[in-house]
Tab-separated table of C-alpha atoms in Angstrom:
chain	number	residue	atom	x	y	z
A	7	MET	CA	-56.034	146.907	85.827
A	8	PRO	CA	-53.953	145.942	82.397
A	9	ASN	CA	-52.420	142.944	82.119
A	10	PRO	CA	-48.517	142.321	82.213
A	11	GLN	CA	-48.518	141.002	79.292
A	12	PRO	CA	-46.177	140.372	77.233
A	13	ALA	CA	-43.645	141.486	80.201
A	14	SER	CA	-41.077	139.533	77.499
A	15	ALA	CA	-41.465	142.636	75.530
A	16	LEU	CA	-39.850	144.812	78.336
A	17	PRO	CA	-36.439	145.664	77.154
A	18	LEU	CA	-33.394	144.317	80.153
A	19	ASN	CA	-30.520	146.980	80.683
A	20	ALA	CA	-27.579	144.516	79.374
A	21	ASP	CA	-26.019	143.567	82.262
A	22	THR	CA	-29.752	143.394	84.980
A	23	LEU	CA	-28.761	139.649	84.560
A	24	SER	CA	-25.021	139.698	85.635
A	25	ARG	CA	-25.776	141.938	88.297
A	26	LEU	CA	-29.260	140.183	89.896
A	27	LYS	CA	-26.383	137.077	90.408
A	28	GLY	CA	-24.594	138.551	92.343
A	29	ILE	CA	-27.896	139.703	94.764
A	30	SER	CA	-29.791	137.459	96.889
A	31	THR	CA	-33.190	136.768	97.406
A	32	ALA	CA	-33.381	137.577	100.783
A	33	THR	CA	-32.832	141.257	99.700
A	34	VAL	CA	-34.711	140.969	96.259
A	35	ALA	CA	-37.118	140.071	99.014
A	36	THR	CA	-36.770	143.539	100.981
A	37	LEU	CA	-36.901	145.635	97.237
A	38	LEU	CA	-39.619	143.976	96.595
A	39	TYR	CA	-41.678	144.590	99.345
A	40	LYS	CA	-41.050	148.261	99.353
A	41	LYS	CA	-42.411	148.422	96.338
A	42	GLY	CA	-45.706	147.149	97.985
A	43	PHE	CA	-45.391	143.434	96.460
A	44	LYS	CA	-45.174	141.445	98.759
A	45	THR	CA	-46.270	138.159	96.930
A	46	CYS	CA	-42.932	136.977	95.427
A	47	TYR	CA	-41.463	134.307	96.655
A	48	VAL	CA	-42.696	130.517	96.222
A	49	GLN	CA	-43.286	128.961	98.272
A	50	GLY	CA	-43.025	125.927	99.643
A	51	VAL	CA	-39.675	125.798	97.343
A	52	MET	CA	-36.439	125.174	97.476
A	53	PRO	CA	-33.393	124.433	95.779
A	54	LEU	CA	-33.102	120.430	95.499
A	55	ASN	CA	-28.968	120.654	95.795
A	56	PRO	CA	-28.420	124.113	98.385
A	57	ASP	CA	-25.210	123.861	97.377
A	58	SER	CA	-26.956	124.924	93.516
A	59	PRO	CA	-25.163	128.004	92.133
A	60	ARG	CA	-27.857	130.644	92.018
A	61	MET	CA	-30.151	130.300	88.909
A	62	VAL	CA	-31.021	133.788	87.152
A	63	GLY	CA	-33.674	134.073	84.256
A	64	PRO	CA	-36.616	135.116	82.252
A	65	ALA	CA	-39.413	132.428	82.958
A	66	PHE	CA	-40.542	130.042	80.590
A	67	THR	CA	-43.827	128.360	81.800
A	68	LEU	CA	-46.111	125.321	81.291
A	69	ARG	CA	-48.875	125.099	83.218
A	70	TYR	CA	-50.020	121.552	84.455
A	71	ILE	CA	-53.971	120.783	85.306
A	72	ALA	CA	-55.238	118.190	87.339
A	73	ALA	CA	-55.217	114.423	85.108
A	74	ARG	CA	-58.189	112.591	84.645
A	75	GLU	CA	-57.535	108.442	83.952
A	76	ASP	CA	-59.228	109.356	79.243
A	77	THR	CA	-56.080	112.435	79.246
A	78	ASP	CA	-53.410	111.181	81.159
A	79	PRO	CA	-52.930	107.367	80.135
A	80	ILE	CA	-48.998	106.197	79.544
A	81	GLU	CA	-49.272	106.277	76.406
A	82	ALA	CA	-49.250	109.837	75.614
A	83	PHE	CA	-45.868	109.948	75.920
A	84	ARG	CA	-45.681	109.103	72.826
A	85	GLU	CA	-47.766	112.103	71.887
A	86	LEU	CA	-45.243	114.059	69.650
A	87	ASP	CA	-46.726	117.521	70.639
A	88	HIS	CA	-46.331	116.866	74.203
A	89	PRO	CA	-46.473	119.755	76.307
A	90	GLN	CA	-44.102	118.737	78.798
A	91	ARG	CA	-41.607	117.029	76.367
A	92	VAL	CA	-42.008	120.595	73.332
A	93	ALA	CA	-41.737	122.488	77.085
A	94	ILE	CA	-37.924	120.760	77.441
A	95	GLU	CA	-37.375	121.423	73.130
A	96	THR	CA	-38.447	124.941	73.457
A	97	CYS	CA	-37.554	126.553	76.937
A	98	PRO	CA	-34.627	129.601	74.943
A	99	GLU	CA	-31.522	129.426	76.145
A	100	GLY	CA	-30.807	130.626	79.814
A	101	HIS	CA	-33.792	131.023	81.090
A	102	VAL	CA	-35.856	128.975	83.398
A	103	LEU	CA	-38.452	127.330	83.130
A	104	VAL	CA	-41.459	127.039	85.317
A	105	MET	CA	-43.971	124.619	86.417
A	106	ASP	CA	-47.087	125.178	87.656
A	107	CYS	CA	-48.348	122.264	90.211
A	108	ARG	CA	-51.337	123.429	91.732
A	109	GLN	CA	-48.603	123.065	94.919
A	110	ASP	CA	-49.694	118.888	94.769
A	111	ALA	CA	-45.790	117.318	94.154
A	112	THR	CA	-48.204	114.085	95.020
A	113	ALA	CA	-46.144	113.111	91.237
A	114	ALA	CA	-43.581	114.460	89.733
A	115	SER	CA	-42.927	117.122	87.329
A	116	ALA	CA	-40.425	116.124	85.807
A	117	GLY	CA	-37.204	113.667	85.903
A	118	SER	CA	-33.745	113.056	86.122
A	119	ILE	CA	-33.720	112.066	82.074
A	120	LEU	CA	-36.130	114.960	80.836
A	121	LEU	CA	-34.041	117.966	82.963
A	122	THR	CA	-30.396	116.879	81.962
A	123	ARG	CA	-31.497	117.431	78.090
A	124	LEU	CA	-33.077	120.811	78.947
A	125	GLN	CA	-29.236	121.100	80.823
A	126	VAL	CA	-27.709	120.277	77.734
A	127	ARG	CA	-30.152	122.668	75.515
A	128	GLY	CA	-28.522	125.469	77.976
A	129	GLY	CA	-31.768	126.055	80.305
A	130	ALA	CA	-30.819	128.086	83.652
A	131	GLY	CA	-32.921	126.195	85.968
A	132	VAL	CA	-35.548	124.670	86.972
A	133	VAL	CA	-39.174	125.675	89.627
A	134	THR	CA	-42.304	123.259	90.257
A	135	ASP	CA	-44.403	123.574	92.787
A	136	GLY	CA	-44.782	120.241	91.901
A	137	GLY	CA	-42.195	116.929	93.024
A	138	ILE	CA	-39.069	116.025	90.705
A	139	ARG	CA	-38.710	111.768	90.023
A	140	ASP	CA	-34.491	110.575	90.049
A	141	ALA	CA	-34.249	113.610	92.420
A	142	ALA	CA	-30.302	112.542	92.944
A	143	GLY	CA	-29.128	112.681	89.576
A	144	ALA	CA	-31.286	115.674	88.673
A	145	ALA	CA	-29.882	117.592	92.355
A	146	LYS	CA	-26.418	116.321	89.944
A	147	LEU	CA	-27.003	118.720	87.874
A	148	ASP	CA	-24.775	121.734	87.144
A	149	MET	CA	-28.612	124.098	86.521
A	150	PRO	CA	-30.100	124.596	90.137
A	151	VAL	CA	-33.192	122.494	90.239
A	152	PHE	CA	-35.693	123.758	92.560
A	153	ALA	CA	-39.354	121.773	93.968
A	154	ALA	CA	-41.790	120.601	96.100
A	155	LYS	CA	-40.529	117.649	97.127
A	156	PRO	CA	-38.178	114.661	95.694
A	157	SER	CA	-41.641	112.441	94.293
A	158	ALA	CA	-41.477	109.141	92.159
A	159	PRO	CA	-45.332	108.563	90.636
A	160	THR	CA	-44.713	110.072	87.114
A	161	ASN	CA	-46.680	112.646	86.439
A	162	LEU	CA	-49.476	111.626	84.145
A	163	THR	CA	-50.895	110.114	87.487
A	164	LYS	CA	-52.185	113.795	88.782
A	165	HIS	CA	-50.564	116.075	86.471
A	166	HIS	CA	-52.163	117.056	82.693
A	167	ALA	CA	-49.413	118.701	81.236
A	168	ILE	CA	-51.754	121.455	79.228
A	169	ASP	CA	-50.635	125.198	78.187
A	170	ILE	CA	-46.884	126.264	77.376
A	171	ASP	CA	-45.471	129.914	77.650
A	172	VAL	CA	-48.771	131.618	79.040
A	173	PRO	CA	-49.176	133.197	83.310
A	174	ILE	CA	-49.088	130.154	85.687
A	175	SER	CA	-49.297	130.050	88.845
A	176	CYS	CA	-46.226	128.693	91.351
A	177	GLY	CA	-46.388	128.284	94.738
A	178	GLY	CA	-48.761	130.733	95.142
A	179	VAL	CA	-47.425	133.292	93.087
A	180	ALA	CA	-48.198	135.366	89.243
A	181	VAL	CA	-45.566	134.372	86.995
A	182	TYR	CA	-45.481	136.187	82.987
A	183	PRO	CA	-43.308	134.816	80.299
A	184	GLY	CA	-40.235	136.934	80.341
A	185	ASP	CA	-40.149	138.374	84.595
A	186	ILE	CA	-36.632	137.555	85.811
A	187	VAL	CA	-36.728	134.426	88.173
A	188	LEU	CA	-33.333	134.090	91.103
A	189	GLY	CA	-33.459	132.002	93.146
A	190	ASP	CA	-30.827	131.035	95.888
A	191	ALA	CA	-30.513	128.457	99.101
A	192	ASP	CA	-32.828	130.488	100.369
A	193	GLY	CA	-35.448	129.979	97.908
A	194	THR	CA	-36.904	131.445	94.702
A	195	MET	CA	-38.400	134.772	94.155
A	196	VAL	CA	-39.858	136.359	90.724
A	197	ILE	CA	-39.229	139.673	89.995
A	198	PRO	CA	-42.227	141.512	87.664
A	199	ARG	CA	-39.327	142.689	84.836
A	200	HIS	CA	-40.520	145.755	84.606
A	201	LEU	CA	-39.134	146.001	88.489
A	202	ALA	CA	-35.643	143.505	87.163
A	203	ASN	CA	-33.882	146.976	86.737
A	204	GLU	CA	-34.436	148.673	89.698
A	205	ILE	CA	-33.343	145.858	91.661
A	206	ALA	CA	-30.607	145.658	90.129
A	207	ASP	CA	-29.419	148.986	90.525
A	208	GLU	CA	-30.664	149.050	93.584
A	209	GLY	CA	-29.267	145.135	94.611
A	210	ALA	CA	-25.496	145.368	95.199
A	211	PRO	CA	-25.418	149.391	97.301
A	212	MET	CA	-27.838	147.562	100.329
A	213	GLU	CA	-25.809	143.935	100.265
A	214	GLN	CA	-22.367	146.807	100.290
A	215	PHE	CA	-24.332	148.071	103.210
A	216	GLU	CA	-26.067	145.087	105.119
A	217	ASP	CA	-21.981	143.501	104.849
A	218	PHE	CA	-21.093	146.527	106.646
A	219	VAL	CA	-23.655	146.399	109.080
A	220	LEU	CA	-22.481	141.997	109.523
A	221	GLU	CA	-19.539	143.760	110.605
A	222	GLU	CA	-20.103	146.056	113.074
A	223	ILE	CA	-22.463	143.042	114.916
A	224	LEU	CA	-19.448	141.327	115.195
A	225	ARG	CA	-17.485	144.459	116.553
A	226	GLY	CA	-19.873	144.239	119.682
A	227	VAL	CA	-22.389	147.711	117.890
A	228	ALA	CA	-25.809	147.499	119.029
A	229	VAL	CA	-28.443	146.683	116.368
A	230	ILE	CA	-30.457	149.465	117.666
A	231	GLY	CA	-29.987	152.526	115.262
A	232	LEU	CA	-27.652	150.890	112.985
A	233	TYR	CA	-30.083	148.260	111.370
A	234	PRO	CA	-31.902	150.479	109.692
A	235	PRO	CA	-30.013	153.441	109.754
A	236	THR	CA	-31.633	156.206	112.182
A	237	ASP	CA	-28.206	156.696	113.715
A	238	PRO	CA	-26.631	159.445	111.737
A	239	ASP	CA	-23.323	158.721	112.650
A	240	THR	CA	-23.778	155.048	111.443
A	241	LEU	CA	-23.852	156.571	107.880
A	242	THR	CA	-20.677	158.712	108.452
A	243	ARG	CA	-19.302	155.115	109.212
A	244	PHE	CA	-20.708	153.162	106.462
A	245	GLU	CA	-18.901	156.099	104.333
A	246	ALA	CA	-16.107	156.019	105.799
A	247	TRP	CA	-15.712	151.888	105.636
A	248	LYS	CA	-16.198	151.839	102.051
A	249	ALA	CA	-13.642	154.540	101.443
A	250	ALA	CA	-11.525	151.898	103.127
A	251	GLN	CA	-13.220	148.742	101.379
A	252	SER	CA	-12.104	150.512	97.749
A	253	ALA	CA	-8.886	151.763	99.168
């Protein structure tokens, strides 16, 4: 099977990211499932601040392996080429830093100081299946931060930063550099980059239909025949509803 690298070379429509920002992770999950993609939801990761704005951006990745005493003393942070620090300083503006911690949140993958620096540099967000230290400060950032949980120990106690901008696994999901990462209060979805334009095209109509469905349910309509719209009259009412919305 061909390797989908390099995803970052696949073009996006000019408005794809802005349109995705108006689509929920639930909608994206359903659309990807319809296309045969069942494992694009990052497991065990939620926003530190549930009120954070929706996060959208291409993935820039950092991979950790297990730490070892001879490779990860506290002095490792003095190395000018330490991959964790380099990732913070090279993540492109508008990208989401995605960190692979092997789903081990017993130590931090970063803290509020580094994440503040990433925000200042224009980062669109952070996703890690590890912990975040100084989590209260990280939660106050304007930049959304998604993590497994707060975790005080420094990353050096469990995580050895080793690779930047390579394919990783985060929360059980394959993430290729340039894939599109979408996060909201329900968690994080990773959209394979070659599907991003399609998902952006299909998402808004689906959400519009679901707005209609919710209104129908609130006025007492039964869900059978409505959602999905197996009753032909449902789509007739939907078209009338759309016309009234645009009038």
